[in-house]
Short mmCIF file of C-alpha atoms and ligand atoms in Angstrom, two decimals:
data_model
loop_
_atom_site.label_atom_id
_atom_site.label_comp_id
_atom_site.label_asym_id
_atom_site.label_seq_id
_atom_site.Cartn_x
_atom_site.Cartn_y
_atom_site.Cartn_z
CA UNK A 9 -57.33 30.01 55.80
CA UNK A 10 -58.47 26.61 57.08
CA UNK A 11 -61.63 27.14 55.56
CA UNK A 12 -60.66 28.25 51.88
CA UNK A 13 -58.01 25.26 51.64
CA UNK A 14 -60.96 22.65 52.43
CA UNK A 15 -63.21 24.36 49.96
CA UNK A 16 -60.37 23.94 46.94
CA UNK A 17 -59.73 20.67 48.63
CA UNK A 18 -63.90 19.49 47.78
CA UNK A 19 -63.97 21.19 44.39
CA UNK A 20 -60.56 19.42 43.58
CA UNK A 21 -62.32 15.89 44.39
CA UNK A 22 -65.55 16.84 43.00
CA UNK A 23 -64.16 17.52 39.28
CA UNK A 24 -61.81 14.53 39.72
CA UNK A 25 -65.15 12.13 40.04
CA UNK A 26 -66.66 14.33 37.51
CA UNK A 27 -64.32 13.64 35.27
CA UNK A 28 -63.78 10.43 36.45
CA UNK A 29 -67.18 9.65 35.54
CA UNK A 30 -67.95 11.32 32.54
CA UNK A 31 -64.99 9.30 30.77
CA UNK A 32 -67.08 6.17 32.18
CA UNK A 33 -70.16 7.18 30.77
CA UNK A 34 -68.38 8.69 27.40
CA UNK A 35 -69.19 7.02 24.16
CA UNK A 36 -66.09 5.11 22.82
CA UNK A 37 -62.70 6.24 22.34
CA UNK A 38 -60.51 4.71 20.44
CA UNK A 39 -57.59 6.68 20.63
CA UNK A 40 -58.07 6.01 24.53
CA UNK A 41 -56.94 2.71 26.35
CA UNK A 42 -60.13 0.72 26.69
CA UNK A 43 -59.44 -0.31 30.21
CA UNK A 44 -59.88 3.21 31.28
CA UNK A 45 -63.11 3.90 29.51
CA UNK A 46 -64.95 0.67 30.56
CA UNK A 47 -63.76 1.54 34.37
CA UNK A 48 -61.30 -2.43 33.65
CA UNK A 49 -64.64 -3.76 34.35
CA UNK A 50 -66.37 -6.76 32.16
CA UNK A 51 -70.18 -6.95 32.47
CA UNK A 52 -70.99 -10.81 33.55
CA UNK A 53 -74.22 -12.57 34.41
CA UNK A 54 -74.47 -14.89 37.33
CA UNK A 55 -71.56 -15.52 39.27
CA UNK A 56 -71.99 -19.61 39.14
CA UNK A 57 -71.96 -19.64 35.32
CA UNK A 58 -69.27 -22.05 34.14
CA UNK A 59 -68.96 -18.94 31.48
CA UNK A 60 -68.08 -16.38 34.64
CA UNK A 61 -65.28 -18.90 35.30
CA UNK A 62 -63.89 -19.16 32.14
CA UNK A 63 -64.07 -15.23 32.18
CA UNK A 64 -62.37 -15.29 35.52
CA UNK A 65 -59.70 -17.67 33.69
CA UNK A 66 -59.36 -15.31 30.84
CA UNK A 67 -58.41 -12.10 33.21
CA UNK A 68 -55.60 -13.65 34.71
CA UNK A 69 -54.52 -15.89 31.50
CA UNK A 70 -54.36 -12.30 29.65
CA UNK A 71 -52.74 -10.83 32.27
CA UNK A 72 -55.59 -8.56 33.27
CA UNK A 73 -55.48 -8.84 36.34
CA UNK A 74 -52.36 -6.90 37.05
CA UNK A 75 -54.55 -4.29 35.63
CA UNK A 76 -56.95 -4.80 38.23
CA UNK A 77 -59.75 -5.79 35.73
CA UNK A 78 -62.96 -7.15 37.52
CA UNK A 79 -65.63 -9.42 36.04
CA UNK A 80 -69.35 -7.71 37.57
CA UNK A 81 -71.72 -10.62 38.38
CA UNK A 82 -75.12 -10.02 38.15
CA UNK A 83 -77.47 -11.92 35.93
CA UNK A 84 -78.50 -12.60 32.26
CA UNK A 85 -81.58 -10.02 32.69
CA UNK A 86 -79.19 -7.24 34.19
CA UNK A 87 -76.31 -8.19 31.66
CA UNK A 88 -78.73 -7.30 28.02
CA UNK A 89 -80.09 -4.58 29.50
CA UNK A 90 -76.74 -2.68 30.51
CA UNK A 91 -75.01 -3.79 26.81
CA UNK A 92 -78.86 -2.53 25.18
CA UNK A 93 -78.24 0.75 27.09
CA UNK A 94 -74.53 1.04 25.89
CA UNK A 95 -74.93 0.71 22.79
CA UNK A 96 -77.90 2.91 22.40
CA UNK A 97 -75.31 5.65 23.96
CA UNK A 98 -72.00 4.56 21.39
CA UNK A 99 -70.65 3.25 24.97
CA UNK A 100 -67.93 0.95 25.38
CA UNK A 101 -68.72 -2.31 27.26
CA UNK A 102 -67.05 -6.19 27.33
CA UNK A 103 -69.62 -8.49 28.12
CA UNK A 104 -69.60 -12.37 28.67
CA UNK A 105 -71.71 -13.73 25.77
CA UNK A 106 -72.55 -16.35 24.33
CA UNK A 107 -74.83 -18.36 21.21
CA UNK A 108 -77.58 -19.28 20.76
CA UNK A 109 -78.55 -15.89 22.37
CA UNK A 110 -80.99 -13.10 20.90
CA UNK A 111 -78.52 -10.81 21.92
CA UNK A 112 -76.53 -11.39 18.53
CA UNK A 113 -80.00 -10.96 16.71
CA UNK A 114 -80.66 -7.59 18.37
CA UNK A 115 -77.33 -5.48 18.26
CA UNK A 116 -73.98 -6.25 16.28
CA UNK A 117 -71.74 -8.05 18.34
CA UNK A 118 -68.34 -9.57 18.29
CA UNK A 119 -66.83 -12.46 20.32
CA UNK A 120 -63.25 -11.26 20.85
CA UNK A 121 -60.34 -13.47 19.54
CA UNK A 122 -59.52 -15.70 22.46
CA UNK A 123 -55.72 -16.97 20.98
CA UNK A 124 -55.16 -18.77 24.47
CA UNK A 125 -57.97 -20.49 23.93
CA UNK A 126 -59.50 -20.19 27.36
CA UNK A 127 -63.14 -20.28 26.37
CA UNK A 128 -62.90 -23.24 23.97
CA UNK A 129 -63.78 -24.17 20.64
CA UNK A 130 -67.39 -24.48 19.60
CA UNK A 131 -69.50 -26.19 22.26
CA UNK A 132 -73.03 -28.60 22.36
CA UNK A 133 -75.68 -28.25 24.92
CA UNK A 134 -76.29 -32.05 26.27
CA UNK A 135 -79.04 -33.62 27.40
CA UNK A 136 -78.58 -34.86 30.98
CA UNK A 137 -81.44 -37.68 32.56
CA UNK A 138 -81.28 -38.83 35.75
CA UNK A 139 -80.65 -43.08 36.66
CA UNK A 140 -83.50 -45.11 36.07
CA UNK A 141 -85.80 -42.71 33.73
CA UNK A 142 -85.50 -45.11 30.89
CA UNK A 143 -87.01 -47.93 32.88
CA UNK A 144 -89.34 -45.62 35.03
CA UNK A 145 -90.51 -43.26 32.29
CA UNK A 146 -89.79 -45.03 28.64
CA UNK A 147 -91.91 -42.70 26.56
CA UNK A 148 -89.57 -39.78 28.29
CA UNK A 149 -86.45 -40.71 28.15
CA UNK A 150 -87.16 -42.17 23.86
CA UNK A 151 -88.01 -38.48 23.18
CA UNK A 152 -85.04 -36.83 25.06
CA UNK A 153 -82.95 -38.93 23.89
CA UNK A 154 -84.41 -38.10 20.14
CA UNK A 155 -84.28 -34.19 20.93
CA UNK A 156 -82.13 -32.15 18.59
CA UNK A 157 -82.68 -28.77 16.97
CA UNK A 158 -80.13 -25.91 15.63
CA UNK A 159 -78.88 -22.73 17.12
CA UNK A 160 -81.69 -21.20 14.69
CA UNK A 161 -84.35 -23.11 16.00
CA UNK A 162 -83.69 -22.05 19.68
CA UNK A 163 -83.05 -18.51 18.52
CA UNK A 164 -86.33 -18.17 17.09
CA UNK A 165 -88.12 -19.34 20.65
CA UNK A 166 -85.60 -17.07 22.76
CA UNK A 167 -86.49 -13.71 20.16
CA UNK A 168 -90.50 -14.21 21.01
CA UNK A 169 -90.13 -14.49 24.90
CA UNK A 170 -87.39 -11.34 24.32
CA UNK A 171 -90.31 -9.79 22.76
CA UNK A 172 -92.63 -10.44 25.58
CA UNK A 173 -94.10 -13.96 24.20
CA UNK A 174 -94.91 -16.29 27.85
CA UNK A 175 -92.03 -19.07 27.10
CA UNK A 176 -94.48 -21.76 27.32
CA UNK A 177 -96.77 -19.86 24.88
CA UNK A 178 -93.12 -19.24 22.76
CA UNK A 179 -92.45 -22.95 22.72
CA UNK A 180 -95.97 -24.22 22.19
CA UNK A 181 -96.15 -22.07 18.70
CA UNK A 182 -92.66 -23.04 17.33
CA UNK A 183 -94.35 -26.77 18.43
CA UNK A 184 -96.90 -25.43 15.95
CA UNK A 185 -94.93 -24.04 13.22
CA UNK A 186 -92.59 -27.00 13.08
CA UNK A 187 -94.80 -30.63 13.05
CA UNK A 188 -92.08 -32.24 10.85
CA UNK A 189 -89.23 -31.73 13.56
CA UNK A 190 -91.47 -33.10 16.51
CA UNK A 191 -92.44 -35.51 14.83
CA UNK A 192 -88.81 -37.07 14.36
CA UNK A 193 -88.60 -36.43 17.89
CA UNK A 194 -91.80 -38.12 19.07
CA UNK A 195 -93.08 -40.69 16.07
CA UNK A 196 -93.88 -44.13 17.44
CA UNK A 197 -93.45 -43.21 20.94
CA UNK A 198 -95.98 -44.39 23.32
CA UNK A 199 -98.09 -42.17 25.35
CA UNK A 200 -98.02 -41.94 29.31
CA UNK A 201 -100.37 -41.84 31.39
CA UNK A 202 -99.89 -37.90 32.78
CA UNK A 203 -97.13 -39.05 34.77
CA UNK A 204 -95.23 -36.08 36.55
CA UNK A 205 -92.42 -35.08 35.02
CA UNK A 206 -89.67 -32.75 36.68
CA UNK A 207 -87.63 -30.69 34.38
CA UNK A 208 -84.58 -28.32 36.00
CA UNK A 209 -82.57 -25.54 34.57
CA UNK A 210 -80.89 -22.36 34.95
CA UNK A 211 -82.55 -19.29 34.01
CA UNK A 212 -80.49 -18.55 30.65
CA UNK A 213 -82.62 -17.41 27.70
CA UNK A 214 -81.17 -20.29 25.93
CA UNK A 215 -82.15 -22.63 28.48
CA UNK A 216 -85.54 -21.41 28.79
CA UNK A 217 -86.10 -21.58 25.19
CA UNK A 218 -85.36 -25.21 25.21
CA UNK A 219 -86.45 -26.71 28.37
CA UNK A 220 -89.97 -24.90 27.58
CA UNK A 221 -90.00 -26.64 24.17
CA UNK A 222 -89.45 -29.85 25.83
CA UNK A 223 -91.89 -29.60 28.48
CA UNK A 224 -94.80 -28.78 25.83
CA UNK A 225 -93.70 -32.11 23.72
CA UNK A 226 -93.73 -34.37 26.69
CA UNK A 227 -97.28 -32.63 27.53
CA UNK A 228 -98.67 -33.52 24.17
CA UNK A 229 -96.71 -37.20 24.99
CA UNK A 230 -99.14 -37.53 28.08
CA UNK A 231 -97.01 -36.41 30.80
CA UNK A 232 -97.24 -33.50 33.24
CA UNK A 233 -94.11 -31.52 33.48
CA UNK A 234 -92.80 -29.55 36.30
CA UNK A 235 -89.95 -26.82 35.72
CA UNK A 236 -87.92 -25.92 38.29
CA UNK A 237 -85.43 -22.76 37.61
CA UNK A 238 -82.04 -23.07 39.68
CA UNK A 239 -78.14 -22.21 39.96
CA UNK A 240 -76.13 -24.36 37.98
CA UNK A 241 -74.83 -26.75 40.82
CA UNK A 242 -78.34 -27.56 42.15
CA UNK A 243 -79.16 -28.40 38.57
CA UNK A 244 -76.53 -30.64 38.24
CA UNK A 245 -77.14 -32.25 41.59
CA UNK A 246 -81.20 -32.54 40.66
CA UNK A 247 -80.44 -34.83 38.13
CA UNK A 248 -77.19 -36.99 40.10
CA UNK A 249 -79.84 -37.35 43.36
CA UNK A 250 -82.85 -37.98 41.33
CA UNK A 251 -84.92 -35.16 42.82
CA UNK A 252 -85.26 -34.21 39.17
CA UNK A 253 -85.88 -36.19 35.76
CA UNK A 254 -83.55 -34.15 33.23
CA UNK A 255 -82.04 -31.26 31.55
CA UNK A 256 -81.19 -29.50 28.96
CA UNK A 257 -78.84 -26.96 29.82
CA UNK A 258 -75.24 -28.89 30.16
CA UNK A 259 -72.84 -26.83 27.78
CA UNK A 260 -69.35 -28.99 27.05
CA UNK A 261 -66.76 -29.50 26.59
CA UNK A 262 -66.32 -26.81 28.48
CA UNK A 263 -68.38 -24.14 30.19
CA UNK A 264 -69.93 -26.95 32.40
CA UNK A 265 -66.56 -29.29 32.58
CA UNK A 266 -66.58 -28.73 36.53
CA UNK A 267 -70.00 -29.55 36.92
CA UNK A 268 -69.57 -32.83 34.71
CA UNK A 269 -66.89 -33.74 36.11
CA UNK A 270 -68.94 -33.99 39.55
CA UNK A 271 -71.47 -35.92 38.50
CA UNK A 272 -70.94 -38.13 35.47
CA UNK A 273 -70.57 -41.40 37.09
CA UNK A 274 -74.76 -40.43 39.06
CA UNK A 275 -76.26 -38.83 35.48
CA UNK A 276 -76.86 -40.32 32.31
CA UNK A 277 -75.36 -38.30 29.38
CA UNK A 278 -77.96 -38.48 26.39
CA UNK A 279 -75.28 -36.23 24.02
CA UNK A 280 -75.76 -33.02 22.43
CA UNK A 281 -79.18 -31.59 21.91
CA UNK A 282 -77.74 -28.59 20.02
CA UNK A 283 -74.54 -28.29 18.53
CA UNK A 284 -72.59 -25.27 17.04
CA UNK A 285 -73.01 -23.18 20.58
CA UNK A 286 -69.80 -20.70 21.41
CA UNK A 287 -69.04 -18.44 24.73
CA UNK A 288 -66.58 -15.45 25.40
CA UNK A 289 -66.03 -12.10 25.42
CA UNK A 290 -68.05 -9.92 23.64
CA UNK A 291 -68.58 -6.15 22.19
CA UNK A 292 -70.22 -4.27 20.16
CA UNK A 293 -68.67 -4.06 16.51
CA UNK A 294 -68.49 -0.46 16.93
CA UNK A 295 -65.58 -1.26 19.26
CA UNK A 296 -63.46 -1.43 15.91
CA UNK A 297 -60.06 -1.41 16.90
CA UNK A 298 -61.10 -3.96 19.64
CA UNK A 299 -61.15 -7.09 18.26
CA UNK A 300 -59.46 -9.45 20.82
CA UNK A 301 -58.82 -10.16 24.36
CA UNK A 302 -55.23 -9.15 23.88
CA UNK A 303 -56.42 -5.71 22.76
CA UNK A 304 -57.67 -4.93 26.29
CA UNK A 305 -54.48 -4.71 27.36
CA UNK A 306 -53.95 -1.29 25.69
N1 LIG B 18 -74.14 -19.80 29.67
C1 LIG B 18 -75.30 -20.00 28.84
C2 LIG B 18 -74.11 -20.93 30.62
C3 LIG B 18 -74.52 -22.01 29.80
C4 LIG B 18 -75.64 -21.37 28.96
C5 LIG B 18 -72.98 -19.82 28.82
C6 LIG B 18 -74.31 -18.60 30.42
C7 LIG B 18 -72.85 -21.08 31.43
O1 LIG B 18 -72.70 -22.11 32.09
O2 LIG B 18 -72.04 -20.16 31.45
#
């Protein structure tokens, strides 16, 4: 007797996670709650991110968290490739996202409506230098204080190294293809002397898009620059203890508020090199009847 009641016992589990997890790996329903079919999990990238925090924000702003929704860390690499493989399958998934990305070039995405405002309105990505580069390394800090280029222009560097293009390879042939933008950046400045020059940032495909771009015009300026890929509090900290000469990578007003607020008053500020960035929640468009963050709450 023992024996049959175990076996129904197994075969009653065993369905359960089978159906369990077919519904997870389903393509989407929309006459299901989405919670349910995305297992109230949101695909993130790396768990410093001032995005992931915002995302952590948003869950319990929404209310989310009473429905025991999650946000996965994991990284920018791990995060394309499990939204590429949704969508190939018609699978739900939320992901944190954000522009300039090649992700929005690649697959139809939406940023969800975010009415509470957690993730903020548009954003810039600064330029941060550390104390004492304008006096130590003048040609430098003219140029970085000079660079500025458009969502479009950073797309175009992150789409080659997507495709497989070496990002200082990437950045050397936009260099190439666009003399009349460098050369607002760079005309009258003085060369150095090949100078080291140490560059940090985290490893975002924005990020390495841009800080690539810089390091090839500062090589053509006579210096030779170092780049030095890091979580998003070292980065910060590079810059406010001088073990580092700049970045790139600051998004405000707010995605990297917390980190600014740390170390304004030990890092210069140069202002936006790119302006018109955005982060959130995003899904495929496919997702139609899921259009904001309220909707999640089905
Ligand atoms: N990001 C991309 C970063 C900034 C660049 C949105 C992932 C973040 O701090 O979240």
């Amino acid at each position: 007797m023992l024996k049959k009641l175990s076996a129904f016992f197994f075969i009653g589990i065993f369905s359960f996670l089978l159906t369990a997890c077919s519904a997870y790996l389903a393509p989407f329903d929309a006459s299901k709650p989405v919670g349910e079919q995305v297992n109230y999990t949101i695909t993130g990238i790396d768990a410093g991110a001032g995005l992931m925090m915002a995302a952590e924000n948003a869950i319990e702003v929404y209310g989310l968290a009473e429905e025991y929704w999650q946000i996965q860390p994991s990284s920018t690499a791990a995060m394309t490739i499990t939204l590429a493989r949704a969508i190939e399958d018609k699978r739900p998934i939320i992901v944190t996202g954000w522009v300039p990305h090649w992700m929005f070039t690649n697959f139809d995405l939406k940023f969800l409506d975010d009415p509470e405002n957690v993730f903020g309105e548009a954003e810039s990505i600064h330029t941060i230098v550390r104390k004492g580069l304008a006096e130590d390394k003048p040609s430098a800090y003219q140029f970085l204080n000079n660079f500025y280029w458009t969502p479009d222009d950073m797309s175009e560097v992150m789409l080659d190294v997507n495709n497989g293009v070496e990002p200082e390879k990437a950045a050397r042939e936009w260099i190439e293809n666009n003399p009349d933008i460098v050369a607002q950046w760079t005309d009258g400045i003085e060369q150095a002397n090949g100078e080291e020059i140490v560059l940090t940032l985290v490893a975002w495909d924005s990020e390495i898009a841009s800080t690539n771009v810089v390091a090839e015009v500062l090589r053509d300026l006579g210096y030779e620059p170092t780049i030095r890929a890091m979580e998003i509090q070292p980065m910060w900290k590079s810059i406010a203890t001088s073990a580092a000469d700049a970045m790139v990578a600051a998004w405000l007003p707010n995605t990297s508020a917390v980190f600014y607020e740390d170390f304004q008053d030990d890092v210069i500020d140069l202002g936006p090199n790119l302006r018109g960035a955005q982060v959130g929640l995003v899904v495929p468009t496919f997702m139609e009847n899921i259009n904001s963050i309220e909707d999640l709450r089905r």
